[in-house]
Tab-separated table of C-alpha atoms in Angstrom:
chain	number	residue	atom	x	y	z
A	260	ALA	CA	5.205	-62.148	147.220
A	261	GLN	CA	4.458	-61.147	150.759
A	262	THR	CA	4.007	-63.709	153.506
A	263	VAL	CA	2.560	-63.297	156.978
A	264	THR	CA	3.368	-65.708	159.784
A	265	GLN	CA	1.539	-66.134	163.051
A	266	SER	CA	3.494	-68.647	165.065
A	267	GLN	CA	0.913	-69.187	167.808
A	268	PRO	CA	-2.010	-71.328	166.607
A	269	GLU	CA	-3.734	-70.995	169.977
A	270	MET	CA	-3.418	-68.793	173.037
A	271	SER	CA	-5.364	-68.507	176.240
A	272	VAL	CA	-5.530	-65.836	178.901
A	273	GLN	CA	-7.411	-65.175	182.101
A	274	GLU	CA	-9.959	-62.420	182.146
A	275	ALA	CA	-8.440	-59.025	183.046
A	276	GLU	CA	-4.922	-60.147	182.191
A	277	THR	CA	-2.714	-59.093	179.278
A	278	VAL	CA	-1.838	-61.208	176.268
A	279	THR	CA	0.400	-60.625	173.271
A	280	LEU	CA	-0.130	-62.209	169.870
A	281	SER	CA	2.844	-62.470	167.541
A	282	CYS	CA	3.064	-61.715	163.846
A	283	THR	CA	5.972	-61.485	161.458
A	284	TYR	CA	5.927	-60.731	157.784
A	285	ASP	CA	8.242	-60.819	154.843
A	286	THR	CA	8.325	-58.075	152.239
A	287	SER	CA	10.742	-56.027	150.212
A	288	GLU	CA	8.333	-53.107	150.137
A	289	ASN	CA	8.909	-49.916	152.078
A	290	ASN	CA	5.359	-48.584	151.977
A	291	TYR	CA	2.608	-50.855	153.266
A	292	TYR	CA	-0.144	-51.221	155.826
A	293	LEU	CA	-0.586	-53.734	158.607
A	294	PHE	CA	-3.799	-54.785	160.288
A	295	TRP	CA	-5.135	-57.006	163.000
A	296	TYR	CA	-8.597	-58.409	162.379
A	297	LYS	CA	-10.773	-60.308	164.836
A	298	GLN	CA	-13.173	-63.065	163.790
A	299	PRO	CA	-15.429	-64.330	166.614
A	300	PRO	CA	-16.931	-67.803	166.155
A	301	SER	CA	-19.498	-67.730	163.341
A	302	ARG	CA	-19.383	-63.971	163.217
A	303	GLN	CA	-18.145	-61.170	161.063
A	304	MET	CA	-14.473	-60.302	160.635
A	305	ILE	CA	-13.883	-56.883	162.128
A	306	LEU	CA	-10.925	-54.542	162.253
A	307	VAL	CA	-9.099	-54.316	165.561
A	308	ILE	CA	-6.225	-51.995	164.775
A	309	ARG	CA	-4.156	-50.718	161.845
A	310	GLN	CA	-0.669	-49.343	161.308
A	311	GLU	CA	1.013	-47.499	158.470
A	312	ALA	CA	4.564	-48.637	157.848
A	313	TYR	CA	5.841	-45.078	157.532
A	314	LYS	CA	4.658	-44.214	161.039
A	315	GLN	CA	7.119	-44.974	163.794
A	316	GLN	CA	4.563	-44.480	166.548
A	317	ASN	CA	2.779	-47.648	167.556
A	318	ALA	CA	-0.980	-47.620	167.011
A	319	THR	CA	-3.318	-47.934	169.975
A	320	GLU	CA	-7.073	-48.433	170.180
A	321	ASN	CA	-8.373	-48.515	173.744
A	322	ARG	CA	-7.230	-51.869	175.205
A	323	PHE	CA	-5.450	-52.872	171.999
A	324	SER	CA	-1.976	-51.775	171.035
A	325	VAL	CA	0.710	-52.938	168.666
A	326	ASN	CA	4.456	-53.232	168.821
A	327	PHE	CA	5.596	-52.454	165.291
A	328	GLN	CA	9.243	-53.203	164.605
A	329	LYS	CA	9.790	-52.373	160.944
A	330	ALA	CA	13.406	-53.509	160.716
A	331	ALA	CA	12.543	-56.827	162.311
A	332	LYS	CA	9.304	-57.068	160.270
A	333	SER	CA	7.351	-57.766	163.400
A	334	PHE	CA	3.846	-56.598	164.281
A	335	SER	CA	2.559	-57.966	167.577
A	336	LEU	CA	-0.813	-57.225	169.154
A	337	LYS	CA	-1.177	-56.607	172.881
A	338	ILE	CA	-4.582	-56.936	174.487
A	339	SER	CA	-4.794	-55.427	177.943
A	340	ASP	CA	-7.498	-56.154	180.504
A	341	SER	CA	-8.747	-59.107	178.462
A	342	GLN	CA	-12.495	-59.591	178.328
A	343	LEU	CA	-14.606	-62.657	177.554
A	344	GLY	CA	-15.766	-60.941	174.381
A	345	ASP	CA	-12.192	-60.913	173.110
A	346	THR	CA	-12.427	-64.658	172.493
A	347	ALA	CA	-11.968	-65.020	168.737
A	348	MET	CA	-9.611	-65.933	165.938
A	349	TYR	CA	-7.164	-63.080	165.364
A	350	PHE	CA	-5.624	-62.532	161.951
A	351	CYS	CA	-2.610	-60.413	161.198
A	352	ALA	CA	-2.763	-58.991	157.686
A	353	PHE	CA	-0.451	-57.146	155.317
A	354	MET	CA	-1.411	-54.837	152.495
A	355	LYS	CA	0.834	-53.431	149.818
A	356	PRO	CA	-0.917	-50.578	148.014
A	357	LEU	CA	-1.501	-51.305	144.349
A	358	ALA	CA	-1.672	-47.583	143.653
A	359	GLY	CA	0.752	-45.239	145.391
A	360	GLY	CA	-0.641	-43.191	148.248
A	361	THR	CA	-3.887	-45.118	148.393
A	362	SER	CA	-5.431	-47.906	150.391
A	363	TYR	CA	-6.206	-49.843	147.240
A	364	GLY	CA	-4.565	-53.187	147.691
A	365	LYS	CA	-4.958	-56.834	148.538
A	366	LEU	CA	-4.795	-58.213	152.053
A	367	THR	CA	-2.526	-61.136	152.758
A	368	PHE	CA	-3.529	-62.882	155.955
A	369	GLY	CA	-1.569	-64.923	158.439
A	370	GLN	CA	-2.873	-68.318	159.521
A	371	GLY	CA	-4.578	-66.883	162.571
A	372	THR	CA	-4.335	-67.299	166.331
A	373	ILE	CA	-7.286	-68.635	168.290
A	374	LEU	CA	-7.508	-66.651	171.511
A	375	THR	CA	-9.602	-67.939	174.387
A	376	VAL	CA	-10.293	-65.712	177.372
A	377	HIS	CA	-11.162	-67.687	180.500
A	378	PRO	CA	-13.281	-66.299	183.340
B	59	ASP	CA	-26.097	-48.354	159.214
B	60	ALA	CA	-23.869	-48.588	156.171
B	61	MET	CA	-22.647	-52.098	155.796
B	62	VAL	CA	-21.688	-55.096	153.686
B	63	ILE	CA	-24.468	-57.678	153.388
B	64	GLN	CA	-24.057	-61.206	152.148
B	65	ASN	CA	-26.907	-63.486	151.187
B	66	PRO	CA	-27.656	-66.157	151.969
B	67	ARG	CA	-25.910	-66.781	155.280
B	68	TYR	CA	-25.913	-70.511	154.617
B	69	GLN	CA	-26.101	-72.160	151.204
B	70	VAL	CA	-26.335	-75.846	150.415
B	71	THR	CA	-25.799	-77.043	146.877
B	72	GLN	CA	-25.274	-80.360	145.193
B	73	PHE	CA	-22.066	-81.510	143.627
B	74	GLY	CA	-21.879	-79.973	140.151
B	75	LYS	CA	-24.940	-77.752	140.541
B	76	PRO	CA	-24.197	-74.072	139.819
B	77	VAL	CA	-24.580	-71.702	142.724
B	78	THR	CA	-24.454	-67.925	143.098
B	79	LEU	CA	-23.553	-66.009	146.222
B	80	SER	CA	-24.393	-62.350	146.524
B	81	CYS	CA	-22.920	-59.333	148.236
B	82	SER	CA	-24.261	-55.827	148.519
B	83	GLN	CA	-22.843	-52.717	150.108
B	84	THR	CA	-24.217	-49.391	151.195
B	85	LEU	CA	-20.772	-47.876	151.744
B	86	ASN	CA	-20.359	-46.733	148.131
B	87	HIS	CA	-16.877	-48.230	148.121
B	88	ASN	CA	-14.929	-48.552	144.889
B	89	VAL	CA	-13.363	-51.911	145.628
B	90	MET	CA	-15.107	-55.215	146.290
B	91	TYR	CA	-13.302	-58.435	147.136
B	92	TRP	CA	-14.211	-62.106	147.354
B	93	TYR	CA	-12.278	-64.309	149.761
B	94	GLN	CA	-12.560	-68.051	150.341
B	95	GLN	CA	-11.970	-69.235	153.894
B	96	LYS	CA	-11.782	-72.935	154.653
B	97	SER	CA	-12.190	-74.183	158.167
B	98	SER	CA	-9.732	-72.588	160.612
B	99	GLN	CA	-7.595	-71.248	157.769
B	100	ALA	CA	-6.645	-67.815	156.561
B	101	PRO	CA	-8.930	-66.175	154.020
B	102	LYS	CA	-7.646	-66.557	150.485
B	103	LEU	CA	-8.340	-63.885	147.893
B	104	LEU	CA	-10.175	-65.148	144.815
B	105	PHE	CA	-10.621	-61.873	142.908
B	106	HIS	CA	-11.540	-58.252	143.289
B	107	TYR	CA	-13.089	-55.366	141.409
B	108	TYR	CA	-11.926	-51.783	141.326
B	109	ASP	CA	-15.104	-50.202	140.024
B	110	LYS	CA	-15.789	-52.341	136.955
B	111	ASP	CA	-12.201	-53.480	136.503
B	112	PHE	CA	-11.970	-57.181	137.307
B	113	ASN	CA	-8.794	-58.605	138.821
B	114	ASN	CA	-8.430	-62.360	139.060
B	115	GLU	CA	-5.859	-64.053	141.282
B	116	ALA	CA	-3.547	-66.338	139.329
B	117	ASP	CA	-4.470	-69.422	141.329
B	118	THR	CA	-8.236	-68.923	141.382
B	119	PRO	CA	-9.854	-71.929	139.679
B	120	ASP	CA	-11.720	-71.321	136.434
B	121	ASN	CA	-14.766	-72.745	138.172
B	122	PHE	CA	-15.115	-69.438	140.019
B	123	GLN	CA	-16.426	-66.346	138.285
B	124	SER	CA	-17.714	-62.992	139.404
B	125	ARG	CA	-19.992	-60.224	138.247
B	126	ARG	CA	-20.368	-56.655	139.416
B	127	PRO	CA	-23.368	-55.112	137.657
B	128	ASN	CA	-23.149	-51.865	139.639
B	129	THR	CA	-21.310	-50.244	142.533
B	130	SER	CA	-23.526	-51.813	145.163
B	131	PHE	CA	-23.648	-55.447	144.122
B	132	CYS	CA	-21.148	-58.196	143.448
B	133	PHE	CA	-21.822	-61.867	142.760
B	134	LEU	CA	-19.721	-64.986	143.054
B	135	ASP	CA	-20.684	-67.758	140.645
B	136	ILE	CA	-19.414	-71.280	141.138
B	137	ARG	CA	-20.151	-73.093	137.911
B	138	SER	CA	-19.678	-76.695	139.011
B	139	PRO	CA	-19.077	-76.916	142.748
B	140	GLY	CA	-16.939	-79.732	144.010
B	141	LEU	CA	-16.642	-81.034	147.542
B	142	GLY	CA	-13.428	-79.042	147.897
B	143	ASP	CA	-15.315	-75.804	147.344
B	144	ALA	CA	-17.140	-76.117	150.642
B	145	ALA	CA	-16.018	-73.093	152.620
B	146	MET	CA	-16.982	-69.733	154.034
B	147	TYR	CA	-17.034	-67.076	151.331
B	148	LEU	CA	-16.323	-63.560	152.517
B	149	CYS	CA	-17.127	-60.390	150.663
B	150	ALA	CA	-15.263	-57.235	151.593
B	151	THR	CA	-15.139	-53.644	150.418
B	152	SER	CA	-12.769	-50.722	150.669
B	153	THR	CA	-12.663	-47.176	149.424
B	154	GLY	CA	-9.461	-47.714	147.495
B	155	GLY	CA	-8.777	-44.056	148.119
B	156	THR	CA	-6.102	-42.154	149.974
B	157	GLY	CA	-5.065	-42.943	153.482
B	158	ASN	CA	-5.195	-46.132	155.446
B	159	SER	CA	-8.695	-47.370	154.765
B	160	PRO	CA	-9.288	-50.910	155.994
B	161	LEU	CA	-11.434	-53.591	154.406
B	162	HIS	CA	-14.992	-53.942	155.640
B	163	PHE	CA	-16.246	-57.511	155.679
B	164	GLY	CA	-19.700	-59.003	155.378
B	165	ASN	CA	-20.936	-61.826	157.593
B	166	GLY	CA	-19.987	-64.413	155.036
B	167	THR	CA	-21.857	-67.200	153.283
B	168	ARG	CA	-21.092	-70.732	154.405
B	169	LEU	CA	-21.333	-73.048	151.421
B	170	THR	CA	-21.969	-76.748	151.856
B	171	VAL	CA	-21.621	-79.097	148.888
B	172	THR	CA	-23.437	-82.423	149.135
């Protein structure tokens, strides 16, 4: 079974600064997907960024980027120019496809990191 | 906008009184999931449907059941809620098709058991 570990229960950052959230995972699979989801207080869980394991290039989405180290099984999230609206619980998640070549699978989540952005 | 809608947003039920949570989607996705999320914890998968095929997680209590009458709707039935079942219940969908398609989550239903 896959496990996902987020070793930072809480993080804080000043507005406009950069913060990195850590995530490691354990799997024997070679083909899988990785995600970071954001869950603001009492609000919907939304996708921040995604990465396919077969892609060596790190994914980026505006102010969000990942550092994907497949051999080390590490998938950290960097948030640049932090904004107050980035305050949320961040979940790292792993998906092994249940059918080859598809996105049909089950997400395994880490325990989450509560990020607080201070003005 | 296409989306995943969960009703109600907040549900209060009594200990042992059956309760049903609902989820609908306008995304026409093949896969629908139910997750249980207790306070400040990671979401835990209860079960999922690929079309009409039901897939139960091994550690999901028998107290939890689900129905998917059509593509758009999925229900979570808790037959005899206990105090330990108080949680946020998240519905999510995905295409289940090719490529890296993420899960789309609803707003969740927060269940309180009194």
